[in-house]
Tab-separated table of C-alpha atoms in Angstrom:
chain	number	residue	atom	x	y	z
A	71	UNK	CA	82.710	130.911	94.132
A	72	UNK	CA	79.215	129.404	94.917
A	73	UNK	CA	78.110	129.566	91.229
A	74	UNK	CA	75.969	126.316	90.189
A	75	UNK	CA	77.702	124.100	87.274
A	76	UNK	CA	75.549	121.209	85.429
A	77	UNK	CA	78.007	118.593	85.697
A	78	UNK	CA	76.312	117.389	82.413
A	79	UNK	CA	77.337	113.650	81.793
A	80	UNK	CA	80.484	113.722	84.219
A	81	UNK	CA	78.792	110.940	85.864
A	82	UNK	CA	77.779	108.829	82.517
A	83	UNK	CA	80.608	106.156	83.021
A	84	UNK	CA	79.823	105.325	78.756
A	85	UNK	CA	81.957	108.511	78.634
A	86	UNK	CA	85.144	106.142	79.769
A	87	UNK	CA	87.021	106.216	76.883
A	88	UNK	CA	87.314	109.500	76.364
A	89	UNK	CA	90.328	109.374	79.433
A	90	UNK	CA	90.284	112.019	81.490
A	91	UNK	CA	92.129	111.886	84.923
A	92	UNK	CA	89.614	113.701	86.324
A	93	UNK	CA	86.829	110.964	85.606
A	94	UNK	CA	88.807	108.472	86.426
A	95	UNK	CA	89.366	109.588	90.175
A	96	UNK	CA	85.907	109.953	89.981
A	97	UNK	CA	85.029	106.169	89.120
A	98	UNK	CA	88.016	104.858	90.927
A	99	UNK	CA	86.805	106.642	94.227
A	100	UNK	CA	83.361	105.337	94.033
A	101	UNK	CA	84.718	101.866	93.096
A	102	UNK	CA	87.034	102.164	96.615
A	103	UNK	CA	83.992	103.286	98.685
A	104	UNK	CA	82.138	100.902	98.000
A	105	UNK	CA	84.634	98.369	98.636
A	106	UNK	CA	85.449	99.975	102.037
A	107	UNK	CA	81.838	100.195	102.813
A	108	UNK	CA	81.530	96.770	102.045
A	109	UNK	CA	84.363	95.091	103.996
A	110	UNK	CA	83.284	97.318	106.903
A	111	UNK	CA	80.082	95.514	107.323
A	112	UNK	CA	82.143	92.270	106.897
A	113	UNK	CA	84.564	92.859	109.152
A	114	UNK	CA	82.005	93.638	112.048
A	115	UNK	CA	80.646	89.971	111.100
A	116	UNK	CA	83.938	88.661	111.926
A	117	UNK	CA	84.236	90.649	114.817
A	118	UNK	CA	81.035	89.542	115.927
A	119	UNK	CA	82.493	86.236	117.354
A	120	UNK	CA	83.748	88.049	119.930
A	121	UNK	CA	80.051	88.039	121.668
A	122	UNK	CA	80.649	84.499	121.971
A	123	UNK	CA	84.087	84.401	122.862
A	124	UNK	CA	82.921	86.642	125.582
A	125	UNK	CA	79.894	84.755	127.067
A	126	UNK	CA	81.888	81.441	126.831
A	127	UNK	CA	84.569	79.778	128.652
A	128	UNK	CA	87.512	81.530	130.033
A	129	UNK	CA	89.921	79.032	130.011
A	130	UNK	CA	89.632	78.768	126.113
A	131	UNK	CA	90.240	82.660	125.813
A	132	UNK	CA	93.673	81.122	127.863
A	133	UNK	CA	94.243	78.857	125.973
A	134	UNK	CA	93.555	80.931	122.708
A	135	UNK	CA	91.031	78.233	121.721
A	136	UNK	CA	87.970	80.506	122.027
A	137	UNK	CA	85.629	81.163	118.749
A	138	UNK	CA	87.297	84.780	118.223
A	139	UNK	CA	90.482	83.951	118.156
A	140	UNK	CA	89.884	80.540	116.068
A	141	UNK	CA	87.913	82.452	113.309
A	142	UNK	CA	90.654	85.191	112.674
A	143	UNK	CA	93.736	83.018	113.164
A	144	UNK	CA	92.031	80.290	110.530
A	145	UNK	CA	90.835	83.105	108.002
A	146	UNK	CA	94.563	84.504	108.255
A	147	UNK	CA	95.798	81.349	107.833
A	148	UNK	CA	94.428	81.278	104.537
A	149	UNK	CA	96.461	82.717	101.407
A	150	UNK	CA	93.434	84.587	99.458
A	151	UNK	CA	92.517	85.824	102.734
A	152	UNK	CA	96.112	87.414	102.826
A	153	UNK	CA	95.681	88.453	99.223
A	154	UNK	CA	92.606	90.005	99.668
A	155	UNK	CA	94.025	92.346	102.682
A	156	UNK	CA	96.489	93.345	100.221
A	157	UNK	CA	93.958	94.052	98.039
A	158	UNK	CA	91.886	95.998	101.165
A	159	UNK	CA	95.110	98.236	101.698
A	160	UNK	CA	95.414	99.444	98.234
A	161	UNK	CA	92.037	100.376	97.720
A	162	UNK	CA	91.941	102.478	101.382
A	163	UNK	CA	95.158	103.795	100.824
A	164	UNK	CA	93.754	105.150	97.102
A	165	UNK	CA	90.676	106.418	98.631
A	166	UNK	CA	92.740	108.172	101.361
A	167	UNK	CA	95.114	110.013	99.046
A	168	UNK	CA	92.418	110.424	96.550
A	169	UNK	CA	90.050	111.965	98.905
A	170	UNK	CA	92.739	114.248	100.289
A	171	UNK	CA	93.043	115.422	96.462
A	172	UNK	CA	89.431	116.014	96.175
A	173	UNK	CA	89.474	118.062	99.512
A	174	UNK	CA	92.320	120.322	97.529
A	175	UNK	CA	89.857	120.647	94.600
A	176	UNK	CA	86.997	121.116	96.553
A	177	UNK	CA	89.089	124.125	98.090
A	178	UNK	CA	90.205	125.016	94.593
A	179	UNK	CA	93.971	124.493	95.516
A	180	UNK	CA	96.395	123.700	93.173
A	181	UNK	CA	93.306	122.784	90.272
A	182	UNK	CA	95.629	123.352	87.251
A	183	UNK	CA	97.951	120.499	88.815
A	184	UNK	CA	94.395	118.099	89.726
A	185	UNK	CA	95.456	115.388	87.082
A	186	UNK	CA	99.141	114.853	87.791
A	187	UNK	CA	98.106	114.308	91.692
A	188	UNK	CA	95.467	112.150	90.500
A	189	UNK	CA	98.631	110.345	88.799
A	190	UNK	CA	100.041	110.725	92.101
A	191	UNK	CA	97.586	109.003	94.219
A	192	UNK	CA	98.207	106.104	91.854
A	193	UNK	CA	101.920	105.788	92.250
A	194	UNK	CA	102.112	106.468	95.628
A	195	UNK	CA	99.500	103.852	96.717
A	196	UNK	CA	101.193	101.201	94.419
A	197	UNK	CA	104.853	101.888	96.286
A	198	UNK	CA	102.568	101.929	99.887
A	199	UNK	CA	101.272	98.340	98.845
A	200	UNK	CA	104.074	96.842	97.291
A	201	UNK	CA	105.732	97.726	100.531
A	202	UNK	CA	103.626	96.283	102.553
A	203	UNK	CA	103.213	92.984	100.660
A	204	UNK	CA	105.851	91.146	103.050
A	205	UNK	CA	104.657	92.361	106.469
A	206	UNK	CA	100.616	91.464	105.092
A	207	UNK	CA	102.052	87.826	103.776
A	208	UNK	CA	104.082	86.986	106.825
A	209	UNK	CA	103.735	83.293	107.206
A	210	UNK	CA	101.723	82.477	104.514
A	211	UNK	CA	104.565	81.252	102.302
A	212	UNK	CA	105.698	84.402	101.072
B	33	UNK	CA	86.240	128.255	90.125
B	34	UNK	CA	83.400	128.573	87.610
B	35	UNK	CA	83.676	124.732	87.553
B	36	UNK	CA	82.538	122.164	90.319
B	37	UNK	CA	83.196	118.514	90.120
B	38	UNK	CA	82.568	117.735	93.730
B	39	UNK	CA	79.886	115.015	94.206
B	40	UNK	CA	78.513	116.822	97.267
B	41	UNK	CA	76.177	119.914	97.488
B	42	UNK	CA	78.954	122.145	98.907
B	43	UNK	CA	77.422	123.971	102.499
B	44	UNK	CA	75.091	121.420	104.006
B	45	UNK	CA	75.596	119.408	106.980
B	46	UNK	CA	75.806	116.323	105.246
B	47	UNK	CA	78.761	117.853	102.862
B	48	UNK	CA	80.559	119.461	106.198
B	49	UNK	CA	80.331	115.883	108.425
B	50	UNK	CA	81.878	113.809	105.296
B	51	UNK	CA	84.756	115.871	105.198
B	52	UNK	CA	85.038	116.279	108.942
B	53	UNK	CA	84.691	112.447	109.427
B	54	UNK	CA	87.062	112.062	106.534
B	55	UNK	CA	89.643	113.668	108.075
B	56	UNK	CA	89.294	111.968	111.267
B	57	UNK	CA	89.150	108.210	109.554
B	58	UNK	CA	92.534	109.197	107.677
B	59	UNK	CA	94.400	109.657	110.496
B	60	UNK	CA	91.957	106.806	112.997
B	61	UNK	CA	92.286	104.676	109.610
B	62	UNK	CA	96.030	104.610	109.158
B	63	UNK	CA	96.721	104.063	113.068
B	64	UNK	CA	94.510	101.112	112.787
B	65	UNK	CA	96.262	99.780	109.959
B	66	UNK	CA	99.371	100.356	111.615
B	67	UNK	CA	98.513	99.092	115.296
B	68	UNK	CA	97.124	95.790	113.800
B	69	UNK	CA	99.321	94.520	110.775
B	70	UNK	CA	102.587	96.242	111.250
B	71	UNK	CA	102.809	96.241	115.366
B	72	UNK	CA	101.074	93.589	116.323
B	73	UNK	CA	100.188	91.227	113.274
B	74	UNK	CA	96.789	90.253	112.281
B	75	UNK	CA	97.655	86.803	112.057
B	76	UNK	CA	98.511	86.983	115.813
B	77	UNK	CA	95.104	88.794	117.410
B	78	UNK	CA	94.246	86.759	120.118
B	79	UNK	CA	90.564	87.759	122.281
B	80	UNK	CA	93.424	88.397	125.036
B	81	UNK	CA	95.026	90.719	123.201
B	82	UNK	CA	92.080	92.015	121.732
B	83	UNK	CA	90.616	92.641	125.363
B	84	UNK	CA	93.960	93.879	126.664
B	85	UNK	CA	93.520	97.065	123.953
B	86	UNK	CA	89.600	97.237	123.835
B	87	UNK	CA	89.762	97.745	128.135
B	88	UNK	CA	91.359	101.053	127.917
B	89	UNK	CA	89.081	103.546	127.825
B	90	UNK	CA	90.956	105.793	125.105
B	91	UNK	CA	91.201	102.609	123.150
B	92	UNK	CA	87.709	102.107	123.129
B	93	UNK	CA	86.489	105.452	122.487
B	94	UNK	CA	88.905	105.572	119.666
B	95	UNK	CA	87.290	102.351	118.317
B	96	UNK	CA	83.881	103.380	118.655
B	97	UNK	CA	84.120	106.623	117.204
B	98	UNK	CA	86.108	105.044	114.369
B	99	UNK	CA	82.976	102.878	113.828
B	100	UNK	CA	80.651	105.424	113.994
B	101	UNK	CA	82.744	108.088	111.716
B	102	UNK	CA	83.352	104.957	109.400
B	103	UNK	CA	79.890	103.956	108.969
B	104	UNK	CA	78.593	107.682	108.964
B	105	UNK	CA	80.830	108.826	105.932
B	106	UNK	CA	80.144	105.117	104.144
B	107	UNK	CA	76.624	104.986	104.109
B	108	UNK	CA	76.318	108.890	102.844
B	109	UNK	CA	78.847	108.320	100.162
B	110	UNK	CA	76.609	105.424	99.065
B	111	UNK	CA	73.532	107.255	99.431
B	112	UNK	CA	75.635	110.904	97.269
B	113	UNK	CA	76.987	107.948	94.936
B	114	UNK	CA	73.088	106.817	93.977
B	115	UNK	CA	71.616	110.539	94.266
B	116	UNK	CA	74.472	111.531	91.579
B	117	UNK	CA	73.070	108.470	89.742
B	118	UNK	CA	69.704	110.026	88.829
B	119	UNK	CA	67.851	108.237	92.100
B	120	UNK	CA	65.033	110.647	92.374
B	121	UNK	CA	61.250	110.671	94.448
B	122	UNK	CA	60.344	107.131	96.193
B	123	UNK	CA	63.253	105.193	95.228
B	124	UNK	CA	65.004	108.174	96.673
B	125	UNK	CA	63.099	107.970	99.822
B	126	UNK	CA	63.096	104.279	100.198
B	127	UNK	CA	67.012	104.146	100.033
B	128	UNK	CA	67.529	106.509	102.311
B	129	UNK	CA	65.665	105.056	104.790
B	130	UNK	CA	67.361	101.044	103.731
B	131	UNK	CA	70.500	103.246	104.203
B	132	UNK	CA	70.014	104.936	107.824
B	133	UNK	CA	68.485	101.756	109.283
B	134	UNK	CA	71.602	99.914	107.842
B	135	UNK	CA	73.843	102.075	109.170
B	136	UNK	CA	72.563	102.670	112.966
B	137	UNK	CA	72.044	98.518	113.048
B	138	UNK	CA	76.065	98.117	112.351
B	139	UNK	CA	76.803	101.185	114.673
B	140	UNK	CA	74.611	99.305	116.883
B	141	UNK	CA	76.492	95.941	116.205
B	142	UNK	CA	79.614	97.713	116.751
B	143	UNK	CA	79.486	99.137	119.790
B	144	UNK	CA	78.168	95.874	121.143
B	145	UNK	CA	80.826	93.618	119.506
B	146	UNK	CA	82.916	96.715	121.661
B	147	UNK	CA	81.545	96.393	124.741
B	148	UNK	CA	82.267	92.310	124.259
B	149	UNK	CA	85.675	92.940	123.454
B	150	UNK	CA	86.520	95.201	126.073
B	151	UNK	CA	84.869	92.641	129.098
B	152	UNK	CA	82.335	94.719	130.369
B	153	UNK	CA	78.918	92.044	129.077
């Protein structure tokens, strides 16, 4: 079980076109975590206006005028904003599935069947998204 | 299973926290998702609202943990990501250390943007 392997040039992404599911949930998680990794730092940014919305006036938290609720209402009012979040889910919802696949590898369940649930991640996170298109474009014009 | 294409050194602590924080952000991650697009919608948070959720305690604790589990398995798939990569020595030392102090300043961020939220600065 605990034998070492030389994963050789598994990680050489000049190998892409020789397809292999495999190596492609390989790149395609990477790609995803470092998305997620990125927007998390973002979205703590954003959140960060809530210091301010905090230490300011209470009336304008009333009123929903304060800089915390200004900042996310006006980026959601945008459409690429909207886009992007689509965007956002797909990639977390591949990186979910994806990652519960690699836990089954890393367990060595179900390996002979490791490419068709790669295949699997894939369809299932486009139906997830598509799915959630109308709820993430509410009010945007779509 | 003479074959391994896990990017992790199976058995360390690093290798047992991703998967334990893993398992925690799918379920954290997908409640989060659901609580603020599908329940209430994003285009809809107020600092009210935001307060209202952020003030109870499990909320919070939820959130922070969220942040911390979030960061945690982030930053070491970046750093596993690079070390598969070749990054070897110095350069391996150096972002390590870019990584850890990035990581503890947004867990640090977080829990303050938190605290904010939930009324309690």
């Amino acid at each position: 079980m605990s034998q070492s392997y030389n994963r050789g040039l598994i990680e050489d992404f000049g190998r892409w076109k020789e397809f292999s599911a495999g190596m492609w949930a390989w790149i395609f998680h990477k790609f995803t975590g470092w998305m997620l990794i990125g927007y998390l730092f973002t979205h703590i940014a954003v959140l960060s206006t809530a210091i301010g919305a905090a230490s300011g006036d209470a009336a304008l938290i009333q009123q929903e005028t304060d800089v915390y609720t200004t900042t996310i209402q006006g980026l959601e009012s945008l459409f690429i904003v909207r886009v992007l979040e689509v965007g956002l889910l797909a990639v977390a919802v591949f990186h979910i599935l994806n990652g519960l696949r690699l836990l089954m590898v890393d367990l060595g369940v179900g390996l002979s069947a490791q490419d068709k649930s790669f295949y699997a991640s894939l369809v299932l996170t486009g139906v997830i998204t598509v799915a959630s298109v109308p709820t993430f474009m509410d009010g945007v014009g779509f | 299973m003479a074959e391994r294409y896990s990017s992790f050194a199976p058995g360390g602590t690093a290798w047992l926290l991703q998967r334990i924080t893993a398992a925690f952000l799918v379920v954290v991650l997908a409640f989060h998702f659901f609580q603020l697009h599908f329940v209430n919608h994003a285009a809809e948070v107020t600092f009210a609202g935001t307060q209202e959720r952020m003030s109870t305690i499990g909320y919070f604790v939820t959130m922070v943990l969220f942040l911390i589990a979030g960061a945690f398995h982030g930053v070491n798939g970046v750093y596993n990501a690079l070390v598969n990569q070749g990054l070897e020595g110095t350069q391996k030392k150096v972002v390590l250390s870019v990584l850890v102090l990035a990581g503890a300043a947004l867990i640090a961020q977080g829990i303050y943007v938190a605290i904010a939220m939930a009324g309690w600065t």
